[in-house]
PDB file of C-alpha atoms (C1' of nucleotides) in Angstrom:
ATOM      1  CA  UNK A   1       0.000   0.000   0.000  1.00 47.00           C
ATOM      2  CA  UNK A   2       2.627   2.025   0.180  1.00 42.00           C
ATOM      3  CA  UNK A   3       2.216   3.972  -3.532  1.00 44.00           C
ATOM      4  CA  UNK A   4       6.099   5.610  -3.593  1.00 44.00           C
ATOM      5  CA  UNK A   5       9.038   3.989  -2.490  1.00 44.00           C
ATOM      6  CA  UNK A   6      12.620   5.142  -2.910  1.00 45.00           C
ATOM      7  CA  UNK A   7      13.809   1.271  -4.933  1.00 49.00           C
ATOM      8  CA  UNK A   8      16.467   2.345  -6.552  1.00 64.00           C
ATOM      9  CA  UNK A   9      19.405   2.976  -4.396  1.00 68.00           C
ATOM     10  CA  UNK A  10      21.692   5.645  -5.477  1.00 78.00           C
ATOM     11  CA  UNK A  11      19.375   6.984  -7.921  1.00 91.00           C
ATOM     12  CA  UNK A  12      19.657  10.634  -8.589  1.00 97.00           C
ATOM     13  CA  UNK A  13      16.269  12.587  -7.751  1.00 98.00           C
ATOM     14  CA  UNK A  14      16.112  14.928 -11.085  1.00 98.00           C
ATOM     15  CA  UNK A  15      13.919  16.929  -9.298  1.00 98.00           C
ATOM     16  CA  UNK A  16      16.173  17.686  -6.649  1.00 98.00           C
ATOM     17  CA  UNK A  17      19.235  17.225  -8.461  1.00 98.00           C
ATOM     18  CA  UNK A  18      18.247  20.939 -10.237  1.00 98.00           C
ATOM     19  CA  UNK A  19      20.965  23.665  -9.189  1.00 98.00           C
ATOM     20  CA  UNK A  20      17.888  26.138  -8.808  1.00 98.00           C
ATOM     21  CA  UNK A  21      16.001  23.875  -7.069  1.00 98.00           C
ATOM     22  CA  UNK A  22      18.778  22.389  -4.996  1.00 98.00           C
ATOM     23  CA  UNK A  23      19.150  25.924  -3.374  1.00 98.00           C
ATOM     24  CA  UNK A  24      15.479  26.095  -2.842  1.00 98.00           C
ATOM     25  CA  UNK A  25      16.038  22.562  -0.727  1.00 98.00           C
ATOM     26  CA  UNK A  26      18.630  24.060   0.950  1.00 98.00           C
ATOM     27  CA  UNK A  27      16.925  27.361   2.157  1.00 98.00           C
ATOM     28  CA  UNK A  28      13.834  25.319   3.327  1.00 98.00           C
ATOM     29  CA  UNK A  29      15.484  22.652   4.977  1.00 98.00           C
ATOM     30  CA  UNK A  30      16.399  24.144   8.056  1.00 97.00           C
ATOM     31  CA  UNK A  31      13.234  25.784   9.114  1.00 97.00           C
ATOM     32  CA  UNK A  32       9.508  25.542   9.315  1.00 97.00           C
ATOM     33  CA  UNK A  33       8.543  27.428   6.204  1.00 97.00           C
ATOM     34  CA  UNK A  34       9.403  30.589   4.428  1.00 97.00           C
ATOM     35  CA  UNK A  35       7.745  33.113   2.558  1.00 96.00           C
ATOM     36  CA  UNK A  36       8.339  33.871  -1.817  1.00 97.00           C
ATOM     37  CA  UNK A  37       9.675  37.196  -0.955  1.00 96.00           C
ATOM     38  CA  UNK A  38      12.480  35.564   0.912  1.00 97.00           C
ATOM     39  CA  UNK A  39      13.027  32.854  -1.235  1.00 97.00           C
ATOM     40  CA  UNK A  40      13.503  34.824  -4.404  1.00 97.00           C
ATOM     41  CA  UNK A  41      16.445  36.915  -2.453  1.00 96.00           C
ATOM     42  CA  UNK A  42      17.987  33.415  -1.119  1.00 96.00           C
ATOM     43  CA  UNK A  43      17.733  31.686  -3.607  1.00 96.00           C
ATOM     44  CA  UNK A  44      19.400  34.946  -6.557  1.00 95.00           C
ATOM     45  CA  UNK A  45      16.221  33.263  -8.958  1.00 97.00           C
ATOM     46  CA  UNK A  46      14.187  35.495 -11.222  1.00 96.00           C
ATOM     47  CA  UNK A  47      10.324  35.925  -9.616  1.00 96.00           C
ATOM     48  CA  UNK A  48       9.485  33.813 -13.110  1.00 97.00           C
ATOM     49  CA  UNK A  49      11.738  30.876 -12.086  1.00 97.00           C
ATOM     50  CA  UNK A  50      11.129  30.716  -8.386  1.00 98.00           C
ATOM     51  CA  UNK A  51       7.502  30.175  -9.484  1.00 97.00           C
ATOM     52  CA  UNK A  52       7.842  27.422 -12.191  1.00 98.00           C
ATOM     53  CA  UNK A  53      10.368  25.850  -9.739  1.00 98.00           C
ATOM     54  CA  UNK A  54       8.148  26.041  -6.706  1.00 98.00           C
ATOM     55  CA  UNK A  55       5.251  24.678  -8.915  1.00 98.00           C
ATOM     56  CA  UNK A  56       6.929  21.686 -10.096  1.00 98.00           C
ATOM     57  CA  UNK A  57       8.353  20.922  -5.737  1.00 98.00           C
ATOM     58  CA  UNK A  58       4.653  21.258  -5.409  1.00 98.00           C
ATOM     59  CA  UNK A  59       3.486  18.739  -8.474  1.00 97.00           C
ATOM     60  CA  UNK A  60       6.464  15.931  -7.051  1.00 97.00           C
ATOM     61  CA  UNK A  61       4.963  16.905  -3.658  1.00 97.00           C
ATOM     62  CA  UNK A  62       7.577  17.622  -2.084  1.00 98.00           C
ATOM     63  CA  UNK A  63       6.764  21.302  -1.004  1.00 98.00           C
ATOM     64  CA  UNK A  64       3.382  22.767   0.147  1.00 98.00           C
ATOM     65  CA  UNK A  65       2.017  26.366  -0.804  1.00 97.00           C
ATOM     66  CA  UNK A  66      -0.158  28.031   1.419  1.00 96.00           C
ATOM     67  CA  UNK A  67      -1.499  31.419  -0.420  1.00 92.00           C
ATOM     68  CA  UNK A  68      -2.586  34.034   2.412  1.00 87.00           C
ATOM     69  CA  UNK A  69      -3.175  37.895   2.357  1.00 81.00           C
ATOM     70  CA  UNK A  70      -1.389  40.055   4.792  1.00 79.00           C
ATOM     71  CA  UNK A  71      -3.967  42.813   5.082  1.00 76.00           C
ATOM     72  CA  UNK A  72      -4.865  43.320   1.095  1.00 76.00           C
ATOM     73  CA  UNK A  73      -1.438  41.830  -0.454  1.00 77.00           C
ATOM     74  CA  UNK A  74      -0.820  38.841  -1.184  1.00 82.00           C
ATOM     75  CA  UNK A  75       1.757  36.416   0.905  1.00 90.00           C
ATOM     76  CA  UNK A  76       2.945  32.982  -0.278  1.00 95.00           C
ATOM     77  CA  UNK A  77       4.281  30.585   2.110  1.00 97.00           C
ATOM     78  CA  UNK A  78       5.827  27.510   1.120  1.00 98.00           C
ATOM     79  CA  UNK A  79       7.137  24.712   3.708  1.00 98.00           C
ATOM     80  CA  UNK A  80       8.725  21.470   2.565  1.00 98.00           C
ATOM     81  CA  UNK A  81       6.511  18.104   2.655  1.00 98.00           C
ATOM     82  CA  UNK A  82       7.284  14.998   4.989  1.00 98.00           C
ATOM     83  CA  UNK A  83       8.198  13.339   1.715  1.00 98.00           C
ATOM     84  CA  UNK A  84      10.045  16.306   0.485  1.00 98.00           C
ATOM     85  CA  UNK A  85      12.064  16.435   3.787  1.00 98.00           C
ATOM     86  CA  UNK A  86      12.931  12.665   3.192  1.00 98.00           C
ATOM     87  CA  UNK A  87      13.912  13.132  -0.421  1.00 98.00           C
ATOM     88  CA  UNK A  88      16.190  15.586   0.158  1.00 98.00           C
ATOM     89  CA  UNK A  89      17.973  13.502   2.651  1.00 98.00           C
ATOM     90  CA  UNK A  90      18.048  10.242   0.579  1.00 97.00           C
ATOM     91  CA  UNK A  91      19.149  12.416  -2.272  1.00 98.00           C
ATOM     92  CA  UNK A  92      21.998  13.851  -0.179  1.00 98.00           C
ATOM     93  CA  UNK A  93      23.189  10.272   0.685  1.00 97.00           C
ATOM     94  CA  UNK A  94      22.826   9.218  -2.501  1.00 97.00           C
ATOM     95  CA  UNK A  95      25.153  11.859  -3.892  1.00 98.00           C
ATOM     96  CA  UNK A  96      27.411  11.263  -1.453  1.00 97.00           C
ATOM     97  CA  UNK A  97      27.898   7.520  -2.231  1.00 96.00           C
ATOM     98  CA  UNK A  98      28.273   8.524  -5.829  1.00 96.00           C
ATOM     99  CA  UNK A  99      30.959  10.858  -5.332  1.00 96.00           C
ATOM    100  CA  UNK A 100      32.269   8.649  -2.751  1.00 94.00           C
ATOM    101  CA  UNK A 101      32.841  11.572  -0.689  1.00 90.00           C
ATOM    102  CA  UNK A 102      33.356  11.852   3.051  1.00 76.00           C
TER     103      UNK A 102
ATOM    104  CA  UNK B   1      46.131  35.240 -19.957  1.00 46.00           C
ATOM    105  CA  UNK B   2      44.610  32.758 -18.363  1.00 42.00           C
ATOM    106  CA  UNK B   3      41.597  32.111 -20.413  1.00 43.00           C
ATOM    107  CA  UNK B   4      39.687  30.020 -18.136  1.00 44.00           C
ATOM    108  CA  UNK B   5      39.002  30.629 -14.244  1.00 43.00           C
ATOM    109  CA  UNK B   6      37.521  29.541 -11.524  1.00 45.00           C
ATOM    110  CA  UNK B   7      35.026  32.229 -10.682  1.00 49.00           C
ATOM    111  CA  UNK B   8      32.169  31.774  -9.187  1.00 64.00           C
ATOM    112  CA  UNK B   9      32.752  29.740  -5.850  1.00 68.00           C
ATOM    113  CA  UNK B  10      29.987  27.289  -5.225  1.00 78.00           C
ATOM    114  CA  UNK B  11      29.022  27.336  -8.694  1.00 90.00           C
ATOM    115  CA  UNK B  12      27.444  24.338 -10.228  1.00 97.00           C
ATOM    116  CA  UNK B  13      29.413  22.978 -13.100  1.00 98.00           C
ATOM    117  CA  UNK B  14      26.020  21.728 -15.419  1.00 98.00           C
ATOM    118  CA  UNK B  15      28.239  19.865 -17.826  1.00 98.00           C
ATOM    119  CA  UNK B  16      29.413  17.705 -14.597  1.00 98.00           C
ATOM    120  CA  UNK B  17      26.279  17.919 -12.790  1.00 98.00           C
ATOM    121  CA  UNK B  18      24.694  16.222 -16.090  1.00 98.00           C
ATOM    122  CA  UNK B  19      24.177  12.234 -13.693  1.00 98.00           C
ATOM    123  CA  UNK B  20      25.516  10.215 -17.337  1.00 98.00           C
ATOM    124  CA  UNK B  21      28.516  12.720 -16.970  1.00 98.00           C
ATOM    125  CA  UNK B  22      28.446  12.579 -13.215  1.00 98.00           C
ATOM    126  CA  UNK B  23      29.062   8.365 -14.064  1.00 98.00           C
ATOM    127  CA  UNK B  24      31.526   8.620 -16.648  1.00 98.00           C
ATOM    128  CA  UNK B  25      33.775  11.143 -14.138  1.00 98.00           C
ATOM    129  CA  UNK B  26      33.579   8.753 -11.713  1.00 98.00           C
ATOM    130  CA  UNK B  27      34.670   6.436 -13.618  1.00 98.00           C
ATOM    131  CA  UNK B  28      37.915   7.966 -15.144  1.00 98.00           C
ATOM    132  CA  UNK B  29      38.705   9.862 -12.008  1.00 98.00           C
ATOM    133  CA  UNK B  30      40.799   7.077 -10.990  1.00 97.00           C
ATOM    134  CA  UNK B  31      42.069   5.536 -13.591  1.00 97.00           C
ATOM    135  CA  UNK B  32      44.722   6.694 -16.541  1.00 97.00           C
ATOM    136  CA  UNK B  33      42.197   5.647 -19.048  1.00 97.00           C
ATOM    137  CA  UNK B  34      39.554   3.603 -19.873  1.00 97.00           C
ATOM    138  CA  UNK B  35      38.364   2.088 -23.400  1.00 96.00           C
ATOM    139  CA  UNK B  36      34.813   2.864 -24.770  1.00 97.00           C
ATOM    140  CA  UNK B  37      33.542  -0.623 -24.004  1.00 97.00           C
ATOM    141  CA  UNK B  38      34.307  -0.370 -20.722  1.00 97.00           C
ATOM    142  CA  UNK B  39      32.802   2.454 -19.551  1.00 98.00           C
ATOM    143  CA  UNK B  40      29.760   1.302 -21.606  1.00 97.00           C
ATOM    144  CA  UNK B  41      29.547  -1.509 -18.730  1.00 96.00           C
ATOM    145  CA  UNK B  42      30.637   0.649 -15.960  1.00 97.00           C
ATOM    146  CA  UNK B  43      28.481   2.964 -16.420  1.00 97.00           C
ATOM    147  CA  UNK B  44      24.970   1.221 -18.066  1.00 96.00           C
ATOM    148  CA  UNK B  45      24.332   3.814 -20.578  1.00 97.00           C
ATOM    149  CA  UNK B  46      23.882   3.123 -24.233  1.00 97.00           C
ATOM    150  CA  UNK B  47      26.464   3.694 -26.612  1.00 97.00           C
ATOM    151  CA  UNK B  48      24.460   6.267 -28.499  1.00 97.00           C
ATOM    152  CA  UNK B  49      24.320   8.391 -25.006  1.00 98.00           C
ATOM    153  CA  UNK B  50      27.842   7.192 -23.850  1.00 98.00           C
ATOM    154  CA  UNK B  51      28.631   8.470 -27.190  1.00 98.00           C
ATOM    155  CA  UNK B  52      26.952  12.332 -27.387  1.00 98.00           C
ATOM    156  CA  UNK B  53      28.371  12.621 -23.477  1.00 98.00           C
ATOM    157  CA  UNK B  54      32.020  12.188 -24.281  1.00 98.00           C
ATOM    158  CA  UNK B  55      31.550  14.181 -27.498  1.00 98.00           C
ATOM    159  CA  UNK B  56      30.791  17.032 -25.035  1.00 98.00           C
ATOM    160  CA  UNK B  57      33.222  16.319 -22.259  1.00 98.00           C
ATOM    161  CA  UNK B  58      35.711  16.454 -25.471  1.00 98.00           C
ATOM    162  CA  UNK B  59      34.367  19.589 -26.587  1.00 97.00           C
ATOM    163  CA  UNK B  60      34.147  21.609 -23.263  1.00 97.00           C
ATOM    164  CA  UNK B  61      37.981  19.915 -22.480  1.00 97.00           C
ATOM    165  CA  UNK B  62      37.481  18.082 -20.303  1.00 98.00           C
ATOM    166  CA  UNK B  63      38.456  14.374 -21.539  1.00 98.00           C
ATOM    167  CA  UNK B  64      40.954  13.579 -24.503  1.00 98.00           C
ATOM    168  CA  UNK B  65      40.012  10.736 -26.459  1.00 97.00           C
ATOM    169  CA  UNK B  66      42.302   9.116 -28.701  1.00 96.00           C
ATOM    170  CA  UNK B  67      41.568   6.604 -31.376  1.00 93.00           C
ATOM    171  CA  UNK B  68      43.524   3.555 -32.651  1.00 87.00           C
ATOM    172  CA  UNK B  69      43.510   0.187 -33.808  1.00 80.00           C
ATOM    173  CA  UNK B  70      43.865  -3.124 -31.758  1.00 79.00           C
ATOM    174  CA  UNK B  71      44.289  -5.472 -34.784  1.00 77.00           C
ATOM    175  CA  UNK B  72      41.645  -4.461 -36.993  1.00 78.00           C
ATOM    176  CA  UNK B  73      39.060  -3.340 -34.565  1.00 79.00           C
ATOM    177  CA  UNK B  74      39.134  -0.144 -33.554  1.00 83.00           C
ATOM    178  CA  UNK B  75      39.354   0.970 -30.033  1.00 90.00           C
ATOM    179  CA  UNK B  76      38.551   4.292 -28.202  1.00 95.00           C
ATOM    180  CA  UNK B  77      40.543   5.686 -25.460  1.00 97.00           C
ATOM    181  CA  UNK B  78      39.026   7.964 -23.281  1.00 98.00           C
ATOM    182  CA  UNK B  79      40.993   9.987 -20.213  1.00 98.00           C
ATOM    183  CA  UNK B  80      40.459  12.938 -18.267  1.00 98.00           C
ATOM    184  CA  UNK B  81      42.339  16.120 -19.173  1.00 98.00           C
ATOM    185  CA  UNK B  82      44.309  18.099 -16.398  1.00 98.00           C
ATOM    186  CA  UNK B  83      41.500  20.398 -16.784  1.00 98.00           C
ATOM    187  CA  UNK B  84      38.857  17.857 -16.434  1.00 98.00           C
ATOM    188  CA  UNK B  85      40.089  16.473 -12.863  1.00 98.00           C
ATOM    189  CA  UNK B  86      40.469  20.080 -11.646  1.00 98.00           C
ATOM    190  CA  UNK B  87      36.884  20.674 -12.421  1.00 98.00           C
ATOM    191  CA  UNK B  88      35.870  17.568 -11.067  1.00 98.00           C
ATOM    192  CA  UNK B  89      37.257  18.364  -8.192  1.00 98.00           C
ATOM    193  CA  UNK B  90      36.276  22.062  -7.586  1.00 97.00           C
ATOM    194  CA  UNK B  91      32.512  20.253  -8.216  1.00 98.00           C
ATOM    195  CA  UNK B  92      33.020  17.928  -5.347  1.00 98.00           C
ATOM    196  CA  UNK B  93      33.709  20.769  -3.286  1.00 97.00           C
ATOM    197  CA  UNK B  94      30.981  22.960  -4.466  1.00 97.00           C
ATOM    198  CA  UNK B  95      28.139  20.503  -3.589  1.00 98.00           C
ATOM    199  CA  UNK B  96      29.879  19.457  -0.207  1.00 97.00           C
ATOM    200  CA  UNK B  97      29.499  23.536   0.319  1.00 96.00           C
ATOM    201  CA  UNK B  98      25.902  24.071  -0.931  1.00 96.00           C
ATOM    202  CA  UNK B  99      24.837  20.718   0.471  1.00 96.00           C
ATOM    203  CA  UNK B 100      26.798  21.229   4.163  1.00 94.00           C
ATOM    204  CA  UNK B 101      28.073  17.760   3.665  1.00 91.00           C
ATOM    205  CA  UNK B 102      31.069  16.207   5.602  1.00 77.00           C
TER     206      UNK B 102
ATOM    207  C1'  DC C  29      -6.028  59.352 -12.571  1.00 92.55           C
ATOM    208  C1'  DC C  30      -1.674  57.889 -14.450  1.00 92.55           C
ATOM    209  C1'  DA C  31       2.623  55.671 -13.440  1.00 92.55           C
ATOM    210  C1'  DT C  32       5.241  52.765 -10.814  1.00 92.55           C
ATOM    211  C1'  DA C  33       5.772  48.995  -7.627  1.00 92.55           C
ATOM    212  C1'  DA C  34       4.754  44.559  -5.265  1.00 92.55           C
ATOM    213  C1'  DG C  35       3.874  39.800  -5.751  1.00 92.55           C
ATOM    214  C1'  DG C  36       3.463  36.430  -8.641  1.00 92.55           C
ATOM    215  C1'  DT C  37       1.961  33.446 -13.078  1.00 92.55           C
ATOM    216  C1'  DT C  38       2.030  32.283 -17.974  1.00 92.55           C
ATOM    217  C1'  DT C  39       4.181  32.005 -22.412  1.00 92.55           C
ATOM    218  C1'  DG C  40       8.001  31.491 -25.850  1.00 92.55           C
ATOM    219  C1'  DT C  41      12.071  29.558 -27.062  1.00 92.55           C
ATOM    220  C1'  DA C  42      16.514  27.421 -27.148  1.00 92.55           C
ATOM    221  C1'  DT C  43      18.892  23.557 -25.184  1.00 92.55           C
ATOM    222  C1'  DC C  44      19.428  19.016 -23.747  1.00 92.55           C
ATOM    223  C1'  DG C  45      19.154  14.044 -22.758  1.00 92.55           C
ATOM    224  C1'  DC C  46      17.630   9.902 -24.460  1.00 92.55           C
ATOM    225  C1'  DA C  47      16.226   6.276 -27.826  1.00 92.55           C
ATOM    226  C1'  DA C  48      16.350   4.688 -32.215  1.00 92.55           C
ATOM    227  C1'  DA C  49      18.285   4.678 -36.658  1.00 92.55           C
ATOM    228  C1'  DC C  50      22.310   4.635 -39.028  1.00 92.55           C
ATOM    229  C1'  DC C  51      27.269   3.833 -40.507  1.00 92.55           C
ATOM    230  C1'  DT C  52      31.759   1.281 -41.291  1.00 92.55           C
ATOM    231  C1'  DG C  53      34.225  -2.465 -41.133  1.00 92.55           C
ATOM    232  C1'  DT C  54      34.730  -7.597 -39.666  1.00 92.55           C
ATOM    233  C1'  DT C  55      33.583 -12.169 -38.778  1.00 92.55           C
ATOM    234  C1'  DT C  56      30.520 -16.235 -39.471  1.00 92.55           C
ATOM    235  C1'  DG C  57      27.183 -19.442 -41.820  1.00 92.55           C
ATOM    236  C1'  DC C  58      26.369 -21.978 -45.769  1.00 92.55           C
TER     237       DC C  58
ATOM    238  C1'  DG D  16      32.241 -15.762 -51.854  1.00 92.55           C
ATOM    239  C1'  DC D  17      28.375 -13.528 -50.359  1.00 92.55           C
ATOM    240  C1'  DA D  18      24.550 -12.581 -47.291  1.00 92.55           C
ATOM    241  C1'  DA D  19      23.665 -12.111 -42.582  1.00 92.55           C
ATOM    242  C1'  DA D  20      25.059 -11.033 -37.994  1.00 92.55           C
ATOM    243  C1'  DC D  21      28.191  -8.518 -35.034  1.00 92.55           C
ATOM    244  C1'  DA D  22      31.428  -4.971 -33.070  1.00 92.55           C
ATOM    245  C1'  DG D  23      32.181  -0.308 -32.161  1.00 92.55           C
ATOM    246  C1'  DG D  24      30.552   3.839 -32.478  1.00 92.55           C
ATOM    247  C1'  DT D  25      28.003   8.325 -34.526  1.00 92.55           C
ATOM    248  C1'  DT D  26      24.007  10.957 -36.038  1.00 92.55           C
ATOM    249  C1'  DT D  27      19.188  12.120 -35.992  1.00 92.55           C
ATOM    250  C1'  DG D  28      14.440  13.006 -34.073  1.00 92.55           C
ATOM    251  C1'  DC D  29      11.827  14.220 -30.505  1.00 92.55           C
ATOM    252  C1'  DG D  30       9.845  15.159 -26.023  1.00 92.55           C
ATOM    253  C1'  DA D  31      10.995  17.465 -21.756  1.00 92.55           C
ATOM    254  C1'  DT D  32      12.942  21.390 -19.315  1.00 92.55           C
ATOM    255  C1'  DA D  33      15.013  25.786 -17.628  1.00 92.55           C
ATOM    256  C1'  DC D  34      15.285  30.389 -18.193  1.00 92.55           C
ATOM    257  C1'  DA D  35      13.821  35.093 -19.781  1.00 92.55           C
ATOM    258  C1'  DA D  36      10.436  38.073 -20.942  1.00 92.55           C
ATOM    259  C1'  DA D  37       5.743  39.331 -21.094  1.00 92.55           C
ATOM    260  C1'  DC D  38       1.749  39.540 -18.571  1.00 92.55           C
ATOM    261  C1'  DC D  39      -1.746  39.940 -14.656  1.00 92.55           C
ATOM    262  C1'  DT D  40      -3.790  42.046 -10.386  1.00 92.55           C
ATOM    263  C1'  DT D  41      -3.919  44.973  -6.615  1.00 92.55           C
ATOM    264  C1'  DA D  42      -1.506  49.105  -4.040  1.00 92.55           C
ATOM    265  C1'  DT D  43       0.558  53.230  -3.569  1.00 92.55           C
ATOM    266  C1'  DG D  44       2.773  57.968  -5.019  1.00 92.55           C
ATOM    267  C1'  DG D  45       2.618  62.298  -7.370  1.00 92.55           C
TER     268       DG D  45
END
DNA sequence: CCATAAGGTTTGTATCGCAAACCTGTTTGC
DNA sequence: GCAAACAGGTTTGCGATACAAACCTTATGG
């Protein structure tokens, strides 16, 4: 019952594997969730690519996006999935293996 | 005069990030060289990939392949360039930084 | 009001990775 | 000795993708 699995050891995660959206992984990982406004400067992406990027994390599931207004403008806040938080980690070891590093 | 640097610290190297390519350094990293038909095996692509890959490690410098004859068939040897195992190298450390590995 | 800005999304395009077709020469079956 | 299969690669066709630029909607300044 268990509908995704992660079979193939050492397989790179092309979604992940993405420079752009590597940084995004990065920026999220550490905390709870984080708003497009800070992304974008984190991350050096144009608004145009933070939002493609951010829409395909969200398509994999890997990142949710909660769409609030502060007052009358809009505010954005994405937070990485259980899954996504998982992925990232098995992608991490399974670049590590690959490059045989530490 | 020198024509190519090392600029941008912590900058993704795409043509190495490419997994195939990511395989085939891997590969050669430790060796001299290594014949076509080996890496084939080593690293599972097919020879029409395996092919286009080196084509543009060759073209961006980064591997020297030389062609001869063993007998009458004809045999491909691939190796890294000086150029290619510095940039391999300054990609390792680039995703240890942006990954906070090790 | 008209222009500019804030916060994003959608569209256009050039590139790329992969699979399949192709090529050149060699060996094997008959 | 010649057609068929094989070895060792290269080239071609195509679908997917990343980035830039255009666009949208609501606020705010002059």
């Amino acid at each position: 019952m268990n509908e995704s699995k992660s079979p193939e050891p050492n397989k790179i995660d092309r979604i992940i594997h993405e420079p752009a959206r590597l940084k995004i992984f990065t920026c999220l990982d550490p905390v709870d969730n984080a708003d497009f406004i800070f992304l974008l400067h984190e991350t050096g992406l144009s608004k145009g690519n933070l939002s493609s990027h951010l829409s395909k994390l969200e398509l994999a599931g890997y990142v949710e996006i909660e769409k609030t207004f502060i007052g009358k403008i809009p505010r954005t806040l994405i937070s990485l999935s259980k899954k996504g938080r998982k992925s990232f980690q098995d992608y991490k070891n399974a670049i590590v293996q690959i490059l045989e590093l530490k």
